[in-house]
PDB file of C-alpha atoms in Angstrom:
ATOM      1  CA  ILE A   1      24.655  17.144   5.050  1.00 51.00           C
ATOM      2  CA  ASN A   2      26.124  17.479   8.379  1.00 66.00           C
ATOM      3  CA  ASN A   3      22.900  16.404  10.213  1.00 86.00           C
ATOM      4  CA  ARG A   4      21.289  12.941   9.989  1.00 85.00           C
ATOM      5  CA  HIS A   5      17.840  13.999  10.689  1.00 89.00           C
ATOM      6  CA  GLU A   6      18.238  16.715   8.175  1.00 92.00           C
ATOM      7  CA  TYR A   7      19.256  13.696   5.422  1.00 90.00           C
ATOM      8  CA  ILE A   8      16.521  11.019   6.743  1.00 94.00           C
ATOM      9  CA  LYS A   9      14.258  14.601   5.542  1.00 94.00           C
ATOM     10  CA  ILE A  10      15.496  14.606   2.079  1.00 94.00           C
ATOM     11  CA  ILE A  11      15.630  10.479   1.717  1.00 94.00           C
ATOM     12  CA  GLU A  12      11.662  11.035   3.101  1.00 96.00           C
ATOM     13  CA  LYS A  13      10.719  13.685   0.710  1.00 95.00           C
ATOM     14  CA  THR A  14      12.579  11.874  -2.358  1.00 94.00           C
ATOM     15  CA  ILE A  15      10.090   8.942  -1.442  1.00 94.00           C
ATOM     16  CA  LEU A  16       7.465  10.815  -0.834  1.00 94.00           C
ATOM     17  CA  GLU A  17       7.882  12.299  -4.630  1.00 94.00           C
ATOM     18  CA  ASN A  18       8.314   8.959  -6.182  1.00 92.00           C
ATOM     19  CA  SER A  19       6.365   6.603  -3.908  1.00 86.00           C
ATOM     20  CA  SER A  20       4.595   4.563  -6.848  1.00 88.00           C
ATOM     21  CA  ASN A  21       8.186   3.773  -7.492  1.00 91.00           C
ATOM     22  CA  ILE A  22       9.534   2.703  -4.557  1.00 95.00           C
ATOM     23  CA  ILE A  23       8.764  -0.576  -2.387  1.00 95.00           C
ATOM     24  CA  ALA A  24      11.453  -0.523   0.105  1.00 97.00           C
ATOM     25  CA  LEU A  25      14.710   1.149   1.901  1.00 96.00           C
ATOM     26  CA  GLY A  26      17.933   0.835   1.146  1.00 94.00           C
ATOM     27  CA  GLU A  27      20.304  -0.738   1.458  1.00 95.00           C
ATOM     28  CA  CYS A  28      21.353   0.935   4.905  1.00 96.00           C
ATOM     29  CA  GLY A  29      22.914  -1.062   8.091  1.00 96.00           C
ATOM     30  CA  ILE A  30      25.671  -1.457  10.033  1.00 95.00           C
ATOM     31  CA  ASP A  31      29.357  -2.199   8.237  1.00 94.00           C
ATOM     32  CA  ARG A  32      32.492  -2.738  10.649  1.00 92.00           C
ATOM     33  CA  HIS A  33      34.989  -4.536   8.010  1.00 90.00           C
ATOM     34  CA  TYR A  34      36.564  -1.375   7.318  1.00 84.00           C
ATOM     35  CA  ASN A  35      34.246   1.581   9.118  1.00 74.00           C
ATOM     36  CA  LEU A  36      35.419   1.590  13.102  1.00 76.00           C
ATOM     37  CA  ASP A  37      35.160   5.343  13.472  1.00 79.00           C
ATOM     38  CA  ASN A  38      31.768   7.286  13.798  1.00 79.00           C
ATOM     39  CA  ILE A  39      30.224   3.834  15.273  1.00 86.00           C
ATOM     40  CA  PRO A  40      27.673   5.664  17.308  1.00 90.00           C
ATOM     41  CA  GLN A  41      26.688   8.170  14.178  1.00 90.00           C
ATOM     42  CA  GLU A  42      26.073   5.064  12.243  1.00 92.00           C
ATOM     43  CA  ILE A  43      23.909   3.200  14.151  1.00 95.00           C
ATOM     44  CA  GLU A  44      21.528   6.115  14.966  1.00 94.00           C
ATOM     45  CA  LEU A  45      21.770   6.817  11.150  1.00 94.00           C
ATOM     46  CA  PHE A  46      20.544   3.284  10.848  1.00 96.00           C
ATOM     47  CA  GLN A  47      17.927   3.281  13.133  1.00 97.00           C
ATOM     48  CA  LEU A  48      16.500   6.637  11.869  1.00 97.00           C
ATOM     49  CA  GLN A  49      16.548   4.384   8.733  1.00 97.00           C
ATOM     50  CA  LEU A  50      14.943   1.733  10.239  1.00 98.00           C
ATOM     51  CA  GLU A  51      12.574   4.554  11.685  1.00 98.00           C
ATOM     52  CA  LEU A  52      11.234   6.005   7.979  1.00 97.00           C
ATOM     53  CA  ALA A  53      10.848   3.095   6.672  1.00 98.00           C
ATOM     54  CA  LYS A  54       8.268   2.095   9.521  1.00 98.00           C
ATOM     55  CA  LYS A  55       6.418   5.199   9.163  1.00 97.00           C
ATOM     56  CA  LEU A  56       6.281   4.616   5.648  1.00 96.00           C
ATOM     57  CA  ASN A  57       5.468   1.172   6.001  1.00 96.00           C
ATOM     58  CA  LEU A  58       8.714   0.198   3.212  1.00 97.00           C
ATOM     59  CA  SER A  59      10.664  -3.146   3.353  1.00 98.00           C
ATOM     60  CA  VAL A  60      14.163  -2.607   4.293  1.00 98.00           C
ATOM     61  CA  ILE A  61      17.439  -4.141   2.665  1.00 98.00           C
ATOM     62  CA  VAL A  62      19.515  -4.634   5.310  1.00 98.00           C
ATOM     63  CA  HIS A  63      23.295  -4.783   4.894  1.00 97.00           C
ATOM     64  CA  SER A  64      25.199  -5.821   8.372  1.00 97.00           C
ATOM     65  CA  ARG A  65      28.888  -6.828   8.315  1.00 95.00           C
ATOM     66  CA  GLU A  66      30.870  -7.810  11.157  1.00 95.00           C
ATOM     67  CA  ASP A  67      28.414  -5.924  13.924  1.00 96.00           C
ATOM     68  CA  PHE A  68      25.025  -8.264  14.289  1.00 98.00           C
ATOM     69  CA  GLU A  69      24.394  -7.034  17.318  1.00 97.00           C
ATOM     70  CA  SER A  70      24.043  -3.321  16.582  1.00 97.00           C
ATOM     71  CA  THR A  71      22.208  -4.592  13.787  1.00 98.00           C
ATOM     72  CA  TYR A  72      20.103  -6.866  15.656  1.00 98.00           C
ATOM     73  CA  GLU A  73      19.881  -4.113  18.472  1.00 98.00           C
ATOM     74  CA  SER A  74      18.812  -1.615  16.261  1.00 98.00           C
ATOM     75  CA  ILE A  75      15.945  -3.706  15.071  1.00 98.00           C
ATOM     76  CA  LYS A  76      14.674  -4.571  17.706  1.00 98.00           C
ATOM     77  CA  GLU A  77      14.832  -0.864  19.266  1.00 98.00           C
ATOM     78  CA  VAL A  78      12.787   0.490  16.390  1.00 98.00           C
ATOM     79  CA  ASP A  79      10.197  -2.860  16.625  1.00 98.00           C
ATOM     80  CA  TYR A  80      10.374  -2.743  12.739  1.00 97.00           C
ATOM     81  CA  ASN A  81      10.405  -6.302  10.929  1.00 97.00           C
ATOM     82  CA  LYS A  82       9.843  -6.214   7.480  1.00 98.00           C
ATOM     83  CA  GLY A  83      12.714  -6.530   4.862  1.00 98.00           C
ATOM     84  CA  VAL A  84      15.463  -9.075   3.917  1.00 98.00           C
ATOM     85  CA  ILE A  85      18.911  -9.714   5.784  1.00 98.00           C
ATOM     86  CA  HIS A  86      21.069  -9.113   2.404  1.00 98.00           C
ATOM     87  CA  CYS A  87      24.058 -10.934   1.645  1.00 97.00           C
ATOM     88  CA  TYR A  88      24.007 -12.788   4.997  1.00 98.00           C
ATOM     89  CA  SER A  89      26.927 -13.451   6.845  1.00 96.00           C
ATOM     90  CA  TYR A  90      26.298 -15.153  10.027  1.00 97.00           C
ATOM     91  CA  GLY A  91      25.483 -18.001  11.428  1.00 97.00           C
ATOM     92  CA  ILE A  92      22.675 -20.105  12.534  1.00 98.00           C
ATOM     93  CA  GLU A  93      21.910 -18.522  16.228  1.00 98.00           C
ATOM     94  CA  GLU A  94      21.892 -15.159  14.818  1.00 98.00           C
ATOM     95  CA  ALA A  95      19.692 -16.446  11.957  1.00 98.00           C
ATOM     96  CA  LYS A  96      17.404 -17.804  14.588  1.00 98.00           C
ATOM     97  CA  LYS A  97      16.969 -14.504  15.797  1.00 98.00           C
ATOM     98  CA  PHE A  98      16.188 -12.877  12.546  1.00 98.00           C
ATOM     99  CA  LEU A  99      13.960 -14.921  11.428  1.00 98.00           C
ATOM    100  CA  ASP A 100      12.000 -15.579  14.556  1.00 98.00           C
ATOM    101  CA  ARG A 101      11.005 -11.156  13.943  1.00 98.00           C
ATOM    102  CA  GLY A 102       9.607 -11.989  10.830  1.00 98.00           C
ATOM    103  CA  TRP A 103      13.363 -11.278   8.719  1.00 98.00           C
ATOM    104  CA  TYR A 104      14.192 -12.844   4.931  1.00 98.00           C
ATOM    105  CA  ILE A 105      17.036 -14.371   4.870  1.00 98.00           C
ATOM    106  CA  SER A 106      19.451 -13.821   1.684  1.00 98.00           C
ATOM    107  CA  PHE A 107      22.254 -15.176   0.167  1.00 98.00           C
ATOM    108  CA  SER A 108      24.848 -14.140  -2.471  1.00 97.00           C
ATOM    109  CA  GLY A 109      27.465 -15.724  -4.246  1.00 96.00           C
ATOM    110  CA  SER A 110      30.337 -15.815  -0.953  1.00 95.00           C
ATOM    111  CA  CYS A 111      27.948 -19.051   0.160  1.00 96.00           C
ATOM    112  CA  THR A 112      29.283 -20.703  -3.105  1.00 96.00           C
ATOM    113  CA  TYR A 113      33.101 -20.397  -1.665  1.00 93.00           C
ATOM    114  CA  ALA A 114      33.074 -20.818   1.961  1.00 82.00           C
ATOM    115  CA  LYS A 115      36.893 -22.060   3.161  1.00 85.00           C
ATOM    116  CA  LYS A 116      36.692 -25.292   3.113  1.00 82.00           C
ATOM    117  CA  THR A 117      36.460 -26.170   7.120  1.00 86.00           C
ATOM    118  CA  LYS A 118      33.539 -23.653   7.213  1.00 93.00           C
ATOM    119  CA  MET A 119      31.593 -25.127   3.769  1.00 95.00           C
ATOM    120  CA  GLU A 120      29.803 -27.987   6.351  1.00 95.00           C
ATOM    121  CA  GLN A 121      28.551 -24.912   8.992  1.00 96.00           C
ATOM    122  CA  MET A 122      27.579 -22.788   5.067  1.00 97.00           C
ATOM    123  CA  GLN A 123      25.510 -26.127   4.808  1.00 97.00           C
ATOM    124  CA  ASP A 124      23.526 -26.416   7.784  1.00 97.00           C
ATOM    125  CA  LEU A 125      22.923 -22.810   7.739  1.00 98.00           C
ATOM    126  CA  ILE A 126      21.266 -23.083   4.359  1.00 98.00           C
ATOM    127  CA  ARG A 127      19.409 -26.160   5.532  1.00 98.00           C
ATOM    128  CA  TYR A 128      17.871 -24.306   8.738  1.00 98.00           C
ATOM    129  CA  ILE A 129      16.728 -21.269   6.792  1.00 98.00           C
ATOM    130  CA  PRO A 130      12.565 -22.085   6.174  1.00 98.00           C
ATOM    131  CA  GLN A 131      12.551 -22.326   2.507  1.00 98.00           C
ATOM    132  CA  ASP A 132       9.665 -19.807   2.419  1.00 98.00           C
ATOM    133  CA  MET A 133      12.456 -17.200   4.290  1.00 98.00           C
ATOM    134  CA  LEU A 134      15.061 -17.864   2.513  1.00 98.00           C
ATOM    135  CA  LEU A 135      16.290 -15.706  -0.752  1.00 98.00           C
ATOM    136  CA  LEU A 136      19.404 -15.618  -3.252  1.00 98.00           C
ATOM    137  CA  GLU A 137      20.920 -12.626  -4.925  1.00 97.00           C
ATOM    138  CA  THR A 138      24.159 -11.887  -6.866  1.00 94.00           C
ATOM    139  CA  ASP A 139      25.307  -8.552  -5.309  1.00 94.00           C
ATOM    140  CA  ALA A 140      26.769  -7.453  -8.951  1.00 95.00           C
ATOM    141  CA  PRO A 141      28.897  -6.613  -9.665  1.00 96.00           C
ATOM    142  CA  TYR A 142      30.884  -7.974  -6.618  1.00 94.00           C
ATOM    143  CA  LEU A 143      30.922 -11.943  -4.954  1.00 95.00           C
ATOM    144  CA  ALA A 144      30.398 -13.534  -8.020  1.00 96.00           C
ATOM    145  CA  PRO A 145      30.043 -17.197  -7.612  1.00 97.00           C
ATOM    146  CA  VAL A 146      31.855 -20.357  -8.111  1.00 95.00           C
ATOM    147  CA  PRO A 147      33.185 -21.546 -10.588  1.00 94.00           C
ATOM    148  CA  LEU A 148      33.599 -17.485 -11.710  1.00 95.00           C
ATOM    149  CA  ARG A 149      34.760 -16.015  -7.987  1.00 94.00           C
ATOM    150  CA  GLY A 150      36.703 -13.410  -8.946  1.00 92.00           C
ATOM    151  CA  GLN A 151      35.208 -11.760 -11.805  1.00 95.00           C
ATOM    152  CA  THR A 152      32.608  -9.248 -12.281  1.00 97.00           C
ATOM    153  CA  ASN A 153      29.273 -10.647 -10.997  1.00 97.00           C
ATOM    154  CA  THR A 154      26.322 -10.239 -13.482  1.00 97.00           C
ATOM    155  CA  PRO A 155      22.530 -10.773 -12.262  1.00 96.00           C
ATOM    156  CA  LEU A 156      23.058 -13.731 -15.427  1.00 96.00           C
ATOM    157  CA  LEU A 157      25.377 -15.513 -12.627  1.00 97.00           C
ATOM    158  CA  ILE A 158      22.293 -16.193 -10.128  1.00 98.00           C
ATOM    159  CA  GLU A 159      22.069 -19.609 -11.848  1.00 97.00           C
ATOM    160  CA  HIS A 160      25.275 -21.154  -9.989  1.00 97.00           C
ATOM    161  CA  ILE A 161      23.518 -19.547  -6.679  1.00 98.00           C
ATOM    162  CA  TYR A 162      20.685 -21.418  -7.731  1.00 98.00           C
ATOM    163  CA  LYS A 163      22.134 -24.710  -8.531  1.00 98.00           C
ATOM    164  CA  PHE A 164      24.569 -24.427  -5.503  1.00 97.00           C
ATOM    165  CA  VAL A 165      22.015 -24.055  -2.844  1.00 98.00           C
ATOM    166  CA  SER A 166      19.725 -26.538  -4.774  1.00 98.00           C
ATOM    167  CA  GLU A 167      22.002 -28.911  -4.107  1.00 97.00           C
ATOM    168  CA  ILE A 168      22.426 -28.723  -0.423  1.00 97.00           C
ATOM    169  CA  LEU A 169      18.672 -28.734  -0.250  1.00 97.00           C
TER     170      LEU A 169
END
Protein backbone atom coordinates (compact mmCIF):
# COMPACT_ATOMS: atom_id res chain seq x y z
CA ILE A 1 0.00 0.00 0.00
CA ASN A 2 1.60 3.22 -1.13
CA ASN A 3 -0.93 5.65 0.24
CA ARG A 4 -1.52 6.11 3.98
CA HIS A 5 -5.14 7.11 3.33
CA GLU A 6 -5.74 3.81 1.48
CA TYR A 7 -4.18 2.00 4.44
CA ILE A 8 -6.58 3.72 6.86
CA LYS A 9 -9.56 2.82 4.66
CA ILE A 10 -8.52 -0.84 4.80
CA ILE A 11 -8.19 -0.67 8.59
CA GLU A 12 -11.61 1.02 8.88
CA LYS A 13 -13.25 -1.59 6.64
CA THR A 14 -11.72 -4.39 8.70
CA ILE A 15 -12.87 -2.81 11.95
CA LEU A 16 -16.41 -2.27 10.68
CA GLU A 17 -16.61 -5.86 9.43
CA ASN A 18 -15.55 -7.09 12.89
CA SER A 19 -17.00 -4.32 15.05
CA SER A 20 -18.42 -6.61 17.72
CA ASN A 21 -14.92 -7.93 18.45
CA ILE A 22 -12.88 -4.72 18.39
CA ILE A 23 -12.63 -2.29 21.29
CA ALA A 24 -9.34 -0.51 20.57
CA LEU A 25 -7.02 0.56 17.79
CA GLY A 26 -3.34 -0.07 18.19
CA GLU A 27 -0.66 -0.48 19.00
CA CYS A 28 0.15 2.59 16.96
CA GLY A 29 2.29 5.64 17.45
CA ILE A 30 5.75 7.05 16.97
CA ASP A 31 9.06 5.30 17.59
CA ARG A 32 12.41 7.02 17.13
CA HIS A 33 14.57 4.25 18.59
CA TYR A 34 15.26 2.67 15.20
CA ASN A 35 13.32 4.83 12.76
CA LEU A 36 14.91 8.17 11.98
CA ASP A 37 13.61 8.24 8.41
CA ASN A 38 10.11 9.02 7.17
CA ILE A 39 9.28 11.07 10.27
CA PRO A 40 6.60 13.27 8.62
CA GLN A 41 4.93 10.18 7.15
CA GLU A 42 4.99 8.35 10.49
CA ILE A 43 3.40 11.34 12.22
CA GLU A 44 0.77 11.63 9.49
CA LEU A 45 -0.09 7.94 9.75
CA PHE A 46 -0.38 8.15 13.55
CA GLN A 47 -2.69 11.15 13.25
CA LEU A 48 -4.82 9.31 10.69
CA GLN A 49 -5.06 6.37 13.10
CA LEU A 50 -6.09 8.70 15.93
CA GLU A 51 -8.72 10.29 13.68
CA LEU A 52 -10.07 6.85 12.77
CA ALA A 53 -10.28 5.86 16.45
CA LYS A 54 -12.09 9.12 17.17
CA LYS A 55 -14.53 8.54 14.29
CA LEU A 56 -15.27 5.00 15.51
CA ASN A 57 -15.11 5.88 19.24
CA LEU A 58 -12.38 3.30 19.91
CA SER A 59 -9.72 3.47 22.57
CA VAL A 60 -6.16 3.77 21.28
CA ILE A 61 -3.13 1.84 22.48
CA VAL A 62 -0.26 4.26 21.85
CA HIS A 63 3.33 3.19 21.35
CA SER A 64 5.64 6.14 21.92
CA ARG A 65 9.38 5.74 22.19
CA GLU A 66 11.95 8.54 22.19
CA ASP A 67 9.58 11.13 20.72
CA PHE A 68 7.23 12.49 23.36
CA GLU A 69 6.84 15.79 21.51
CA SER A 70 5.51 14.34 18.24
CA THR A 71 3.28 11.89 20.08
CA TYR A 72 1.80 14.51 22.37
CA GLU A 73 1.37 17.11 19.61
CA SER A 74 -0.39 14.53 17.41
CA ILE A 75 -2.80 13.64 20.21
CA LYS A 76 -3.38 17.31 20.93
CA GLU A 77 -3.90 18.19 17.25
CA VAL A 78 -6.44 15.41 16.68
CA ASP A 79 -7.94 16.17 20.11
CA TYR A 80 -8.76 12.60 20.94
CA ASN A 81 -8.08 11.43 24.46
CA LYS A 82 -9.27 7.89 24.92
CA GLY A 83 -6.69 5.22 25.51
CA VAL A 84 -3.43 4.04 26.98
CA ILE A 85 0.14 5.20 26.67
CA HIS A 86 1.57 1.69 26.51
CA CYS A 87 4.97 0.67 27.87
CA TYR A 88 5.50 4.15 29.34
CA SER A 89 9.09 5.41 29.09
CA TYR A 90 9.03 9.14 29.88
CA GLY A 91 9.13 11.16 33.10
CA ILE A 92 6.68 12.84 35.46
CA GLU A 93 6.40 16.06 33.43
CA GLU A 94 5.34 14.12 30.33
CA ALA A 95 3.03 11.88 32.37
CA LYS A 96 1.27 14.96 33.70
CA LYS A 97 0.54 16.14 30.16
CA PHE A 98 -0.88 12.76 29.13
CA LEU A 99 -2.87 12.43 32.37
CA ASP A 100 -4.27 15.95 32.03
CA ARG A 101 -5.74 14.86 28.70
CA GLY A 102 -7.25 11.70 30.24
CA TRP A 103 -4.79 9.06 29.04
CA TYR A 104 -4.00 5.98 31.10
CA ILE A 105 -0.34 5.21 31.74
CA SER A 106 0.85 1.60 31.49
CA PHE A 107 4.10 0.14 32.76
CA SER A 108 5.73 -3.06 31.56
CA GLY A 109 8.49 -5.22 33.00
CA SER A 110 11.02 -2.53 32.13
CA CYS A 111 9.94 -0.56 35.21
CA THR A 112 11.50 -3.30 37.36
CA TYR A 113 15.00 -2.82 36.00
CA ALA A 114 15.63 0.87 35.74
CA LYS A 115 19.31 1.67 36.22
CA LYS A 116 20.22 2.12 39.87
CA THR A 117 20.71 5.84 39.34
CA LYS A 118 17.23 6.06 37.76
CA MET A 119 15.35 3.71 40.10
CA GLU A 120 14.36 6.49 42.49
CA GLN A 121 12.93 8.47 39.55
CA MET A 122 11.00 5.37 38.43
CA GLN A 123 9.58 4.92 41.93
CA ASP A 124 8.58 8.60 42.09
CA LEU A 125 6.95 8.29 38.68
CA ILE A 126 4.93 5.24 39.71
CA ARG A 127 3.80 7.02 42.88
CA TYR A 128 2.85 10.08 40.82
CA ILE A 129 0.41 8.26 38.53
CA PRO A 130 -3.08 8.21 40.10
CA GLN A 131 -3.92 4.59 40.83
CA ASP A 132 -7.11 4.77 38.78
CA MET A 133 -5.01 5.80 35.74
CA LEU A 134 -2.20 3.26 36.29
CA LEU A 135 -2.08 0.04 34.28
CA LEU A 136 0.44 -2.79 34.28
CA GLU A 137 1.28 -5.03 31.34
CA THR A 138 3.79 -7.64 30.28
CA ASP A 139 4.46 -6.55 26.67
CA ALA A 140 5.14 -10.25 26.05
CA PRO A 141 7.27 -11.63 24.54
CA TYR A 142 9.50 -8.64 25.33
CA LEU A 143 10.69 -6.82 28.46
CA ALA A 144 10.58 -9.66 30.96
CA PRO A 145 10.65 -8.26 34.50
CA VAL A 146 13.27 -8.81 37.16
CA PRO A 147 14.05 -11.55 38.25
CA LEU A 148 13.62 -13.03 34.75
CA ARG A 149 15.04 -10.20 32.67
CA GLY A 150 16.49 -11.41 29.40
CA GLN A 151 14.14 -14.37 29.13
CA THR A 152 11.10 -14.58 26.90
CA ASN A 153 8.26 -12.74 28.60
CA THR A 154 4.80 -14.31 29.01
CA PRO A 155 1.57 -13.08 30.60
CA LEU A 156 2.35 -15.31 33.59
CA LEU A 157 5.17 -12.95 34.54
CA ILE A 158 2.76 -10.08 35.26
CA GLU A 159 2.87 -11.13 38.91
CA HIS A 160 6.44 -9.79 39.16
CA ILE A 161 5.39 -6.40 37.80
CA TYR A 162 2.43 -6.23 40.20
CA LYS A 163 4.67 -7.17 43.12
CA PHE A 164 7.25 -4.55 42.20
CA VAL A 165 4.70 -1.75 41.78
CA SER A 166 2.69 -2.74 44.87
CA GLU A 167 5.83 -2.54 47.02
CA ILE A 168 6.43 0.99 45.74
CA LEU A 169 2.85 2.03 46.40
